[in-house]
Every structure is written in structure tokens, then in C-alpha cells.
Tab-separated table of C-alpha atoms and ligand atoms in Angstrom:
chain	number	residue	atom	x	y	z
E	1	MET	CA	115.733	118.010	129.855
E	2	THR	CA	113.166	116.000	127.989
E	3	THR	CA	113.090	114.232	124.704
E	4	LYS	CA	109.423	113.887	123.982
E	5	ALA	CA	106.864	112.747	121.453
E	6	VAL	CA	103.760	114.897	121.561
E	7	ILE	CA	100.811	112.976	120.127
E	8	ASP	CA	98.052	115.131	118.668
E	9	LEU	CA	94.985	112.916	118.879
E	10	SER	CA	92.751	115.515	117.230
E	11	ALA	CA	95.045	115.344	114.159
E	12	CYS	CA	94.585	111.561	114.215
E	13	ARG	CA	90.787	111.965	114.260
E	14	HIS	CA	91.068	114.505	111.450
E	15	ASN	CA	93.108	112.019	109.373
E	16	LEU	CA	90.448	109.345	109.891
E	17	SER	CA	87.867	111.812	108.596
E	18	VAL	CA	90.059	112.291	105.491
E	19	ALA	CA	89.971	108.510	104.950
E	20	LYS	CA	86.204	108.502	105.332
E	21	LYS	CA	85.676	111.423	102.962
E	22	ALA	CA	87.950	109.889	100.337
E	23	ALA	CA	85.784	106.758	100.278
E	24	PRO	CA	82.358	107.746	101.619
E	25	ASP	CA	80.691	104.410	100.876
E	26	SER	CA	83.256	102.337	102.765
E	27	LYS	CA	83.673	101.560	106.428
E	28	CYS	CA	87.086	101.951	108.069
E	29	ILE	CA	89.115	99.356	109.910
E	30	ALA	CA	91.603	101.690	111.570
E	31	ILE	CA	94.936	99.875	111.603
E	32	ILE	CA	96.632	100.336	114.976
E	33	LYS	CA	99.154	97.472	114.971
E	34	ALA	CA	102.683	97.937	116.341
E	35	SER	CA	101.494	100.268	119.089
E	36	ALA	CA	99.544	102.317	116.519
E	37	TYR	CA	102.677	102.774	114.399
E	38	GLY	CA	104.557	103.830	117.513
E	39	HIS	CA	101.974	106.349	118.773
E	40	GLY	CA	100.474	104.272	121.622
E	41	MET	CA	97.752	101.795	120.690
E	42	VAL	CA	95.241	102.216	123.501
E	43	ASN	CA	95.370	106.015	123.452
E	44	VAL	CA	94.881	106.058	119.691
E	45	ALA	CA	92.052	103.511	119.843
E	46	LYS	CA	90.236	105.545	122.479
E	47	ALA	CA	90.624	108.692	120.374
E	48	LEU	CA	89.285	107.126	117.185
E	49	ASN	CA	85.667	106.714	118.173
E	50	ASP	CA	84.630	107.273	114.536
E	51	ALA	CA	86.369	104.092	113.391
E	52	ASP	CA	84.116	101.153	112.482
E	53	ALA	CA	86.634	98.548	113.617
E	54	PHE	CA	90.283	98.175	114.545
E	55	GLY	CA	92.967	96.023	112.945
E	56	VAL	CA	96.060	94.641	114.692
E	57	ALA	CA	98.706	92.070	113.801
E	58	ARG	CA	99.210	90.104	117.033
E	59	ILE	CA	96.713	88.546	119.376
E	60	GLY	CA	98.402	90.197	122.369
E	61	GLU	CA	97.581	93.579	120.880
E	62	ALA	CA	93.916	92.631	120.500
E	63	VAL	CA	93.698	91.338	124.074
E	64	GLN	CA	95.277	94.546	125.353
E	65	LEU	CA	92.625	96.581	123.511
E	66	ARG	CA	89.763	94.538	124.952
E	67	GLU	CA	91.221	94.793	128.456
E	68	ALA	CA	91.375	98.558	127.985
E	69	GLY	CA	87.639	98.533	127.327
E	70	ILE	CA	87.562	98.759	123.520
E	71	THR	CA	84.302	97.213	122.310
E	72	LEU	CA	84.449	97.798	118.525
E	73	PRO	CA	85.199	94.796	116.300
E	74	ILE	CA	88.916	93.959	116.275
E	75	LEU	CA	90.369	92.166	113.259
E	76	LEU	CA	93.471	90.025	113.695
E	77	LEU	CA	95.248	90.655	110.393
E	78	GLU	CA	97.254	87.420	110.625
E	79	GLY	CA	94.667	85.380	112.487
E	80	PHE	CA	95.568	82.839	115.185
E	81	PHE	CA	98.340	80.229	115.269
E	82	SER	CA	97.367	77.640	117.887
E	83	GLU	CA	94.397	76.194	119.730
E	84	GLU	CA	95.204	78.441	122.711
E	85	GLU	CA	95.070	81.507	120.492
E	86	LEU	CA	91.801	80.315	118.944
E	87	ASN	CA	90.371	80.069	122.458
E	88	LEU	CA	91.454	83.654	123.099
E	89	VAL	CA	89.788	84.679	119.835
E	90	ARG	CA	86.501	83.358	121.254
E	91	GLU	CA	87.058	84.652	124.754
E	92	TYR	CA	87.809	88.183	123.551
E	93	ASN	CA	85.373	88.186	120.637
E	94	LEU	CA	87.945	88.864	117.917
E	95	ASP	CA	87.563	88.697	114.138
E	96	VAL	CA	90.180	86.710	112.267
E	97	VAL	CA	91.897	86.706	108.911
E	98	ILE	CA	92.356	83.134	107.702
E	99	HIS	CA	95.257	82.676	105.310
E	100	ASN	CA	96.662	79.166	105.755
E	101	GLU	CA	95.631	75.536	105.891
E	102	THR	CA	96.610	75.038	109.541
E	103	GLN	CA	94.158	77.718	110.605
E	104	ILE	CA	91.346	76.013	108.692
E	105	GLN	CA	92.170	72.709	110.368
E	106	LEU	CA	92.144	74.297	113.814
E	107	LEU	CA	88.697	75.708	113.062
E	108	GLU	CA	87.486	72.349	111.709
E	109	GLN	CA	88.632	70.570	114.862
E	110	SER	CA	87.014	73.023	117.216
E	111	LYS	CA	83.347	73.404	118.049
E	112	SER	CA	81.305	75.326	115.541
E	113	ASP	CA	80.609	78.878	116.505
E	114	SER	CA	80.180	82.332	115.113
E	115	ILE	CA	83.636	83.749	114.695
E	116	THR	CA	83.797	86.392	111.969
E	117	ILE	CA	86.165	85.088	109.350
E	118	VAL	CA	87.949	87.065	106.659
E	119	ILE	CA	89.503	84.887	103.974
E	120	LYS	CA	92.714	86.353	102.648
E	121	VAL	CA	93.313	86.084	98.928
E	122	ASP	CA	96.834	86.253	97.528
E	123	SER	CA	96.295	88.486	94.500
E	124	GLY	CA	99.987	88.856	93.725
E	125	MET	CA	101.909	90.008	96.781
E	126	HIS	CA	102.798	86.405	97.664
E	127	ARG	CA	103.070	87.008	101.370
E	128	LEU	CA	99.846	85.849	103.060
E	129	GLY	CA	96.723	84.377	101.506
E	130	PHE	CA	95.221	81.573	99.475
E	131	GLU	CA	95.612	81.106	95.750
E	132	PRO	CA	92.563	82.275	93.789
E	133	LYS	CA	91.853	78.748	92.559
E	134	GLU	CA	91.627	77.377	96.119
E	135	LEU	CA	88.974	79.846	97.228
E	136	LYS	CA	85.871	77.947	96.345
E	137	SER	CA	86.750	74.863	98.347
E	138	ILE	CA	88.163	76.914	101.217
E	139	SER	CA	85.054	79.014	101.596
E	140	GLN	CA	82.942	75.833	101.561
E	141	ARG	CA	85.059	74.264	104.299
E	142	LEU	CA	84.979	77.413	106.406
E	143	GLY	CA	81.257	77.784	105.838
E	144	LYS	CA	80.782	74.328	107.370
E	145	CYS	CA	82.822	74.918	110.483
E	146	SER	CA	81.381	78.265	111.391
E	147	GLY	CA	78.069	78.957	113.058
E	148	THR	CA	74.961	79.998	111.186
E	149	ASN	CA	75.139	83.691	112.011
E	150	SER	CA	78.776	84.007	111.070
E	151	VAL	CA	79.873	86.186	108.186
E	152	ILE	CA	82.583	85.184	105.765
E	153	LYS	CA	84.368	88.079	104.170
E	154	PHE	CA	87.199	88.296	101.651
E	155	MET	CA	90.233	90.523	101.577
E	156	THR	CA	93.480	91.088	99.750
E	157	HIS	CA	96.499	93.363	100.183
E	158	PHE	CA	98.539	95.430	97.708
E	159	SER	CA	102.276	95.149	97.161
E	160	ASN	CA	102.919	98.273	95.035
E	161	ALA	CA	100.102	100.723	95.739
E	162	ASP	CA	102.570	103.342	97.013
E	163	ASP	CA	103.608	103.894	93.379
E	164	LYS	CA	100.739	105.611	91.551
E	165	HIS	CA	102.281	104.727	88.190
E	166	ASP	CA	102.610	100.997	88.788
E	167	ASP	CA	99.781	99.061	87.177
E	168	LYS	CA	100.430	96.013	89.341
E	169	THR	CA	97.758	97.435	91.663
E	170	LEU	CA	95.099	97.305	88.928
E	171	LYS	CA	96.203	93.759	88.113
E	172	GLN	CA	95.799	92.748	91.754
E	173	ILE	CA	92.302	94.277	91.886
E	174	ASP	CA	91.440	92.299	88.761
E	175	VAL	CA	92.813	89.022	90.122
E	176	PHE	CA	90.909	89.552	93.377
E	177	PHE	CA	87.541	90.249	91.763
E	178	GLN	CA	87.965	87.349	89.326
E	179	SER	CA	88.866	85.012	92.158
E	180	ILE	CA	85.634	85.706	94.079
E	181	ASP	CA	83.468	85.968	90.974
E	182	LYS	CA	81.768	82.585	91.362
E	183	ILE	CA	81.509	82.634	95.146
E	184	SER	CA	78.720	84.323	97.008
E	185	VAL	CA	80.356	87.204	98.826
E	186	ASP	CA	78.864	89.930	100.987
E	187	GLU	CA	81.719	91.954	102.291
E	188	ILE	CA	85.191	92.593	100.949
E	189	SER	CA	88.249	94.624	101.905
E	190	ILE	CA	91.085	95.710	99.616
E	191	ALA	CA	92.434	99.204	100.230
E	192	ASN	CA	95.223	100.277	102.574
E	193	SER	CA	96.017	104.017	102.854
E	194	ALA	CA	97.490	104.146	99.340
E	195	GLY	CA	94.397	102.407	97.975
E	196	ILE	CA	92.104	104.855	99.750
E	197	LEU	CA	93.949	107.953	98.498
E	198	GLY	CA	95.170	106.777	95.115
E	199	TRP	CA	93.190	103.837	93.792
E	200	PRO	CA	89.416	104.445	93.972
E	201	GLN	CA	88.846	101.135	92.183
E	202	SER	CA	89.946	99.469	95.427
E	203	HIS	CA	87.367	101.096	97.700
E	204	ALA	CA	85.121	98.364	99.105
E	205	THR	CA	82.908	97.474	102.054
E	206	TRP	CA	85.818	97.883	104.425
E	207	ASN	CA	88.969	99.936	103.874
E	208	ARG	CA	92.049	99.551	106.037
E	209	PRO	CA	93.761	102.913	106.620
E	210	GLY	CA	97.049	102.729	108.511
E	211	ILE	CA	99.854	105.198	107.875
E	212	MET	CA	97.529	107.980	106.723
E	213	LEU	CA	95.889	108.050	110.171
E	214	TYR	CA	99.242	109.170	111.542
E	215	GLY	CA	99.513	112.003	109.028
E	216	VAL	CA	102.065	110.463	106.675
E	217	SER	CA	101.694	110.144	102.903
E	218	PRO	CA	101.591	106.497	101.772
E	219	PHE	CA	103.085	107.397	98.378
E	220	ILE	CA	106.664	107.406	97.134
E	221	ASN	CA	107.779	111.066	97.206
E	222	GLY	CA	104.321	111.974	98.510
E	223	LYS	CA	103.604	114.769	100.950
E	224	ALA	CA	101.032	114.601	103.726
E	225	GLU	CA	99.737	118.059	102.860
E	226	ASP	CA	98.833	116.890	99.323
E	227	HIS	CA	96.056	114.911	101.006
E	228	ASN	CA	95.246	117.332	103.805
E	229	LEU	CA	96.774	114.939	106.357
E	230	LYS	CA	98.135	116.371	109.606
E	231	PRO	CA	101.145	114.957	111.464
E	232	VAL	CA	100.175	113.229	114.702
E	233	MET	CA	103.596	112.753	116.328
E	234	THR	CA	105.986	115.623	116.886
E	235	LEU	CA	109.331	114.374	118.166
E	236	SER	CA	111.347	117.035	119.910
E	237	SER	CA	114.271	117.658	122.221
E	238	GLN	CA	116.557	120.510	123.241
E	239	LEU	CA	120.035	121.907	122.701
E	240	ILE	CA	122.348	120.739	125.478
E	241	SER	CA	125.593	122.296	124.270
E	242	ILE	CA	126.834	124.871	121.791
E	243	LYS	CA	130.414	124.897	120.531
E	244	SER	CA	132.607	126.769	118.132
E	245	VAL	CA	134.647	124.431	115.952
E	246	LYS	CA	137.494	125.536	113.704
E	247	LYS	CA	137.836	124.912	109.982
E	248	ASP	CA	139.245	121.422	109.205
E	249	GLU	CA	138.247	120.020	112.620
E	250	THR	CA	135.812	117.114	112.562
E	251	ILE	CA	132.452	116.388	114.190
E	252	GLY	CA	131.372	113.221	116.003
E	253	TYR	CA	132.216	109.503	115.762
E	254	GLY	CA	134.356	108.449	112.859
E	255	SER	CA	135.142	112.107	112.145
E	256	THR	CA	132.918	111.808	109.093
E	257	TYR	CA	132.118	115.517	108.925
E	258	ILE	CA	134.998	117.909	108.307
E	259	CYS	CA	134.265	121.603	108.935
E	260	LYS	CA	134.686	123.653	105.772
E	261	LYS	CA	134.978	126.861	107.801
E	262	ASP	CA	134.838	127.941	111.436
E	263	MET	CA	131.421	126.760	112.585
E	264	LYS	CA	128.943	127.001	115.407
E	265	ILE	CA	127.678	123.546	116.354
E	266	GLY	CA	124.651	122.636	118.459
E	267	ILE	CA	124.402	119.356	120.348
E	268	VAL	CA	120.839	117.993	120.634
E	269	ALA	CA	119.716	115.417	123.194
E	270	ILE	CA	118.375	112.798	120.825
E	271	GLY	CA	119.997	109.792	119.197
E	272	TYR	CA	119.381	106.290	117.989
E	273	GLY	CA	118.688	105.310	121.614
E	274	ASP	CA	115.506	107.342	121.212
E	275	GLY	CA	114.737	106.023	117.753
E	276	TYR	CA	116.274	108.801	115.699
E	277	PRO	CA	117.692	106.930	112.687
E	278	ARG	CA	121.431	106.314	112.818
E	279	HIS	CA	121.498	106.329	109.033
E	280	ALA	CA	120.280	109.933	108.779
E	281	LYS	CA	122.774	111.676	106.520
E	282	THR	CA	124.635	114.926	107.007
E	283	GLY	CA	122.207	117.570	105.776
E	284	THR	CA	119.084	115.940	107.216
E	285	PRO	CA	116.838	118.838	108.289
E	286	VAL	CA	116.296	119.595	111.987
E	287	LEU	CA	114.263	122.551	113.332
E	288	VAL	CA	116.047	124.630	115.968
E	289	ASN	CA	113.753	127.339	117.322
E	290	GLY	CA	111.489	126.643	114.374
E	291	LYS	CA	114.251	127.270	111.802
E	292	ARG	CA	115.811	124.676	109.568
E	293	CYS	CA	119.343	123.512	110.344
E	294	SER	CA	121.344	120.549	109.094
E	295	LEU	CA	122.456	117.431	110.889
E	296	LEU	CA	126.246	117.054	110.802
E	297	GLY	CA	128.221	113.804	111.049
E	298	ARG	CA	127.076	110.576	112.619
E	299	VAL	CA	124.064	110.146	114.888
E	300	SER	CA	125.197	108.915	118.336
E	301	MET	CA	123.102	106.932	120.812
E	302	ASP	CA	122.037	109.960	122.850
E	303	MET	CA	123.010	112.978	120.780
E	304	ILE	CA	123.214	114.537	117.356
E	305	CYS	CA	125.196	117.539	116.142
E	306	VAL	CA	123.636	120.290	114.045
E	307	ASP	CA	124.985	123.301	112.177
E	308	LEU	CA	124.038	126.545	113.968
E	309	SER	CA	126.067	128.786	111.652
E	310	GLU	CA	122.867	130.437	110.406
E	311	GLN	CA	121.460	130.700	113.945
E	312	PRO	CA	123.984	132.639	115.998
E	313	ASN	CA	121.462	133.510	118.719
E	314	SER	CA	120.681	129.930	119.710
E	315	ALA	CA	121.053	129.081	123.376
E	316	ILE	CA	121.242	125.985	125.533
E	317	ASN	CA	117.782	124.481	126.197
E	318	ASP	CA	116.343	125.902	122.958
E	319	PRO	CA	113.685	123.592	121.466
E	320	VAL	CA	114.550	121.277	118.613
E	321	VAL	CA	112.020	119.400	116.447
E	322	LEU	CA	113.192	116.230	114.727
E	323	TRP	CA	109.962	115.534	112.832
E	324	GLY	CA	106.266	116.356	112.979
E	325	GLU	CA	104.721	119.830	113.129
E	326	GLY	CA	106.694	121.995	110.703
E	327	LEU	CA	109.050	119.217	109.588
E	328	PRO	CA	107.495	116.383	107.556
E	329	ILE	CA	108.727	112.953	108.585
E	330	GLU	CA	108.812	112.012	104.903
E	331	GLU	CA	111.920	114.231	104.533
E	332	ILE	CA	113.716	112.552	107.417
E	333	ALA	CA	112.775	109.144	106.030
E	334	GLU	CA	114.135	109.965	102.610
E	335	SER	CA	117.344	111.328	104.055
E	336	SER	CA	117.769	108.120	106.096
E	337	GLU	CA	116.872	105.750	103.259
E	338	THR	CA	113.806	104.415	105.021
E	339	ILE	CA	110.079	105.125	105.261
E	340	GLY	CA	108.031	107.092	107.764
E	341	TYR	CA	106.464	103.845	108.992
E	342	GLU	CA	109.804	102.578	110.290
E	343	LEU	CA	110.763	105.861	111.941
E	344	LEU	CA	107.432	106.084	113.782
E	345	CYS	CA	107.549	102.462	114.953
E	346	GLY	CA	111.121	102.893	116.129
E	347	VAL	CA	110.660	105.617	118.761
E	348	THR	CA	111.875	103.998	121.979
E	349	LYS	CA	110.521	103.821	125.507
E	350	ARG	CA	113.016	106.362	126.768
E	351	VAL	CA	111.071	109.090	124.978
E	352	GLU	CA	108.326	110.675	127.053
E	353	PHE	CA	104.915	110.465	125.347
E	354	ILE	CA	102.496	113.328	125.884
E	355	TYR	CA	98.917	113.059	124.611
E	356	ASN	CA	96.881	116.062	123.527
E	357	ASN	CA	93.211	115.560	122.900
N	401	LIG	C1	99.421	97.343	107.924
N	401	LIG	C2	98.320	96.933	107.040
N	401	LIG	C3	97.434	97.872	106.489
N	401	LIG	C4	97.652	99.364	106.597
N	401	LIG	O1	98.573	99.756	105.612
N	401	LIG	P1	99.006	101.280	105.432
N	401	LIG	O2	99.934	101.262	104.276
N	401	LIG	O3	99.687	101.665	106.701
N	401	LIG	O4	97.759	102.049	105.206
N	401	LIG	C5	96.349	97.407	105.785
N	401	LIG	N1	96.145	96.076	105.609
N	401	LIG	C6	96.982	95.155	106.095
N	401	LIG	C7	96.719	93.716	105.858
N	401	LIG	C8	98.106	95.548	106.813
N	401	LIG	O5	98.947	94.622	107.281
């Protein structure tokens, strides 16, 4: 009995090629933070040999990539937070996003050298980054504390790009370009997946595809197939019990589902202990033997219950797909009031990962 996540690395490479074709003049920083959105960071990095660089959030992730033999540039999207981390940045030859005053001071106090620095501009998300009016003095200070062959780049990040009808994205692009207007700038980076697929004005020297690499649409109500993206993770399990339950009996914890008629119920070996979302509602689609069924009642830690009324020939051990090939994760996300990103990141260690090249 196995609950497994099959990772299709060729689909991941295909999705990177979609990002490259959508913006042929840009290079790609493939974003593989959070264990490559739950897919396994080192395996994904090794598969994506067409990437121009990798992006991660934490220094530990970057060190792990270097120790696994990854030689492409690695950008730390949040930079470093102490002198020790700055030393690791040098030791492991990492590129850093600089977004706060403390980071500048740490650079000013350390010996000059040629770390690649990306200055983050806050163009309206108000999470990380410097105010546009601070940029001139900040780039001068950073120019002084870096070595002569270092490159200073500029980046920003979108807050609303997942909504194609929200003009905040165009405003952010405007703020960003105005803010660097009077500074000499070689390389810039703006677009995440939504920018790459939906906002061509944001294509720049470097794009930063994340979720699209894993075959998930970055847009609200979007579908992967609209963009020719292929799912990378297929999460599956098996039926471990089949029961007949009478009308008016209830299913699972809290007895939240009441049978409207005599029903055939399948029990599947997956639950929130594997990362299947506990908030998935009754009616969430599940594929049993490739056919759609509905989740019934609450998700338990190790099991879910599904309606087999339309599938009378099902048997114990039959395969069940929770998302991936044949069942877009976007549907499960919507039915659980979350996003595909969270579902992918949440698959737990108990699940067996199988990599297909
Ligand atoms: C995570 C992240 C990305 C990738 O975003 P997606 O929506 O997954 O494409 C890009 N840039 C930054 C700064 C990020 O943190």
C-alpha cells in the first residue's frame, strides 16, 4: 500500500520551455524555493539544465544546492541576515537580493568583493524592498562596497499579477521603471509566472518563473492547459476498503455527511497526514480508476471517503489520483479554499516520492 507522489521531470522541463518561449528575450531564474514547491529541490534543479539561474528563499536551500553539485548562479531572494550568512554567501558563491538597511551595513562593514547584488524595489507590494526615492543613494552605497567586477541589478515583485483585470500590475511596472530612470542600470527582473504569461510589459533581462514550472496556472480561475503547462506532481493512493452504507447513516468524523440514499463508499489511504487538505469540501473531485468521484465528509489524518455509487465495479487496491495527471490541482485548491502553491508545498514526508526523467 503506497501513497505516492510521482514527479514527472520531463513535464517540468517542458514547462520551463513554455516560460522561455513566452518571453524569448529574457533569461530564466527558475524558482525552486520550499523544496521546489514540494517537488524535491535537488532533483528539480538537476532536471532543469536549461535554466539560467536558480532562485531560493533561504540560505540553507542554496547551500544544499551547491553541495549537490549545482554550479549555475543561485539567487537568494531574501538575501542574508547576519555576518555568518554573508560569509556563506561568499563561500558558496551566491547572488543576493538586498532589501533592507541592515544588509547594506553588513556589506559596508565587510571586505569589498564581487558579490552579485540585486537591489529590491518596493513598487507597491509593501513586503520587501526599498522605497523608490531611496534607490539613488542605496545604489551609490552598494556600488562603493562591492568589488569592481560586481554587477548591481534591480528587481521588483508583483502583488496582484494573478488577476489579469487588475491594473495594479501596470502601476507597479510604472513605479519600478520611474524609480530606476535616473540610475544607470544594466539588468532588471520583474516577472513571476503570472508576469511571464499575462503581462508582457514585465518581461525583462531576468524572469522568475515559479509555479508555472510545476504545471499550475498562476491566474485566478486559470487552467494549466490554457498555457500548455503540464502537471509535474501526480499524487495518488489506493482504495483500502469498500462499504455499503444505508440512507440516513453518516460518513466520517463529525458525521458531517448524511447519506441521501443507500450508498457505496470507498475508503482511500490518504489524509491530511500526507498533505491532502483537511478543508477539502464534500464534492471535491477524486479519480478512482481514472473516473471522477466525489469526496464525502471530513478528511481524516490517514484516510478519506469517496462516493463509489457510480463505480460499482471498484475493488480494494484500485488506484486513486488526488491531483495531477487527469485531475488539475487548481480544482482541488478551489474546493479547499486555497491555492495550488499551498497544496504542493504541503505534501508530507510520509508520501513516497518517485522521479521519472
Ligand atoms: C516565489 C517567487 C517568485 C515565483 O513566483 P510564482 O508566482 O511562483 O511564479 C518570483 N519572485 C519572487 C521574489 C518570489 O518570492
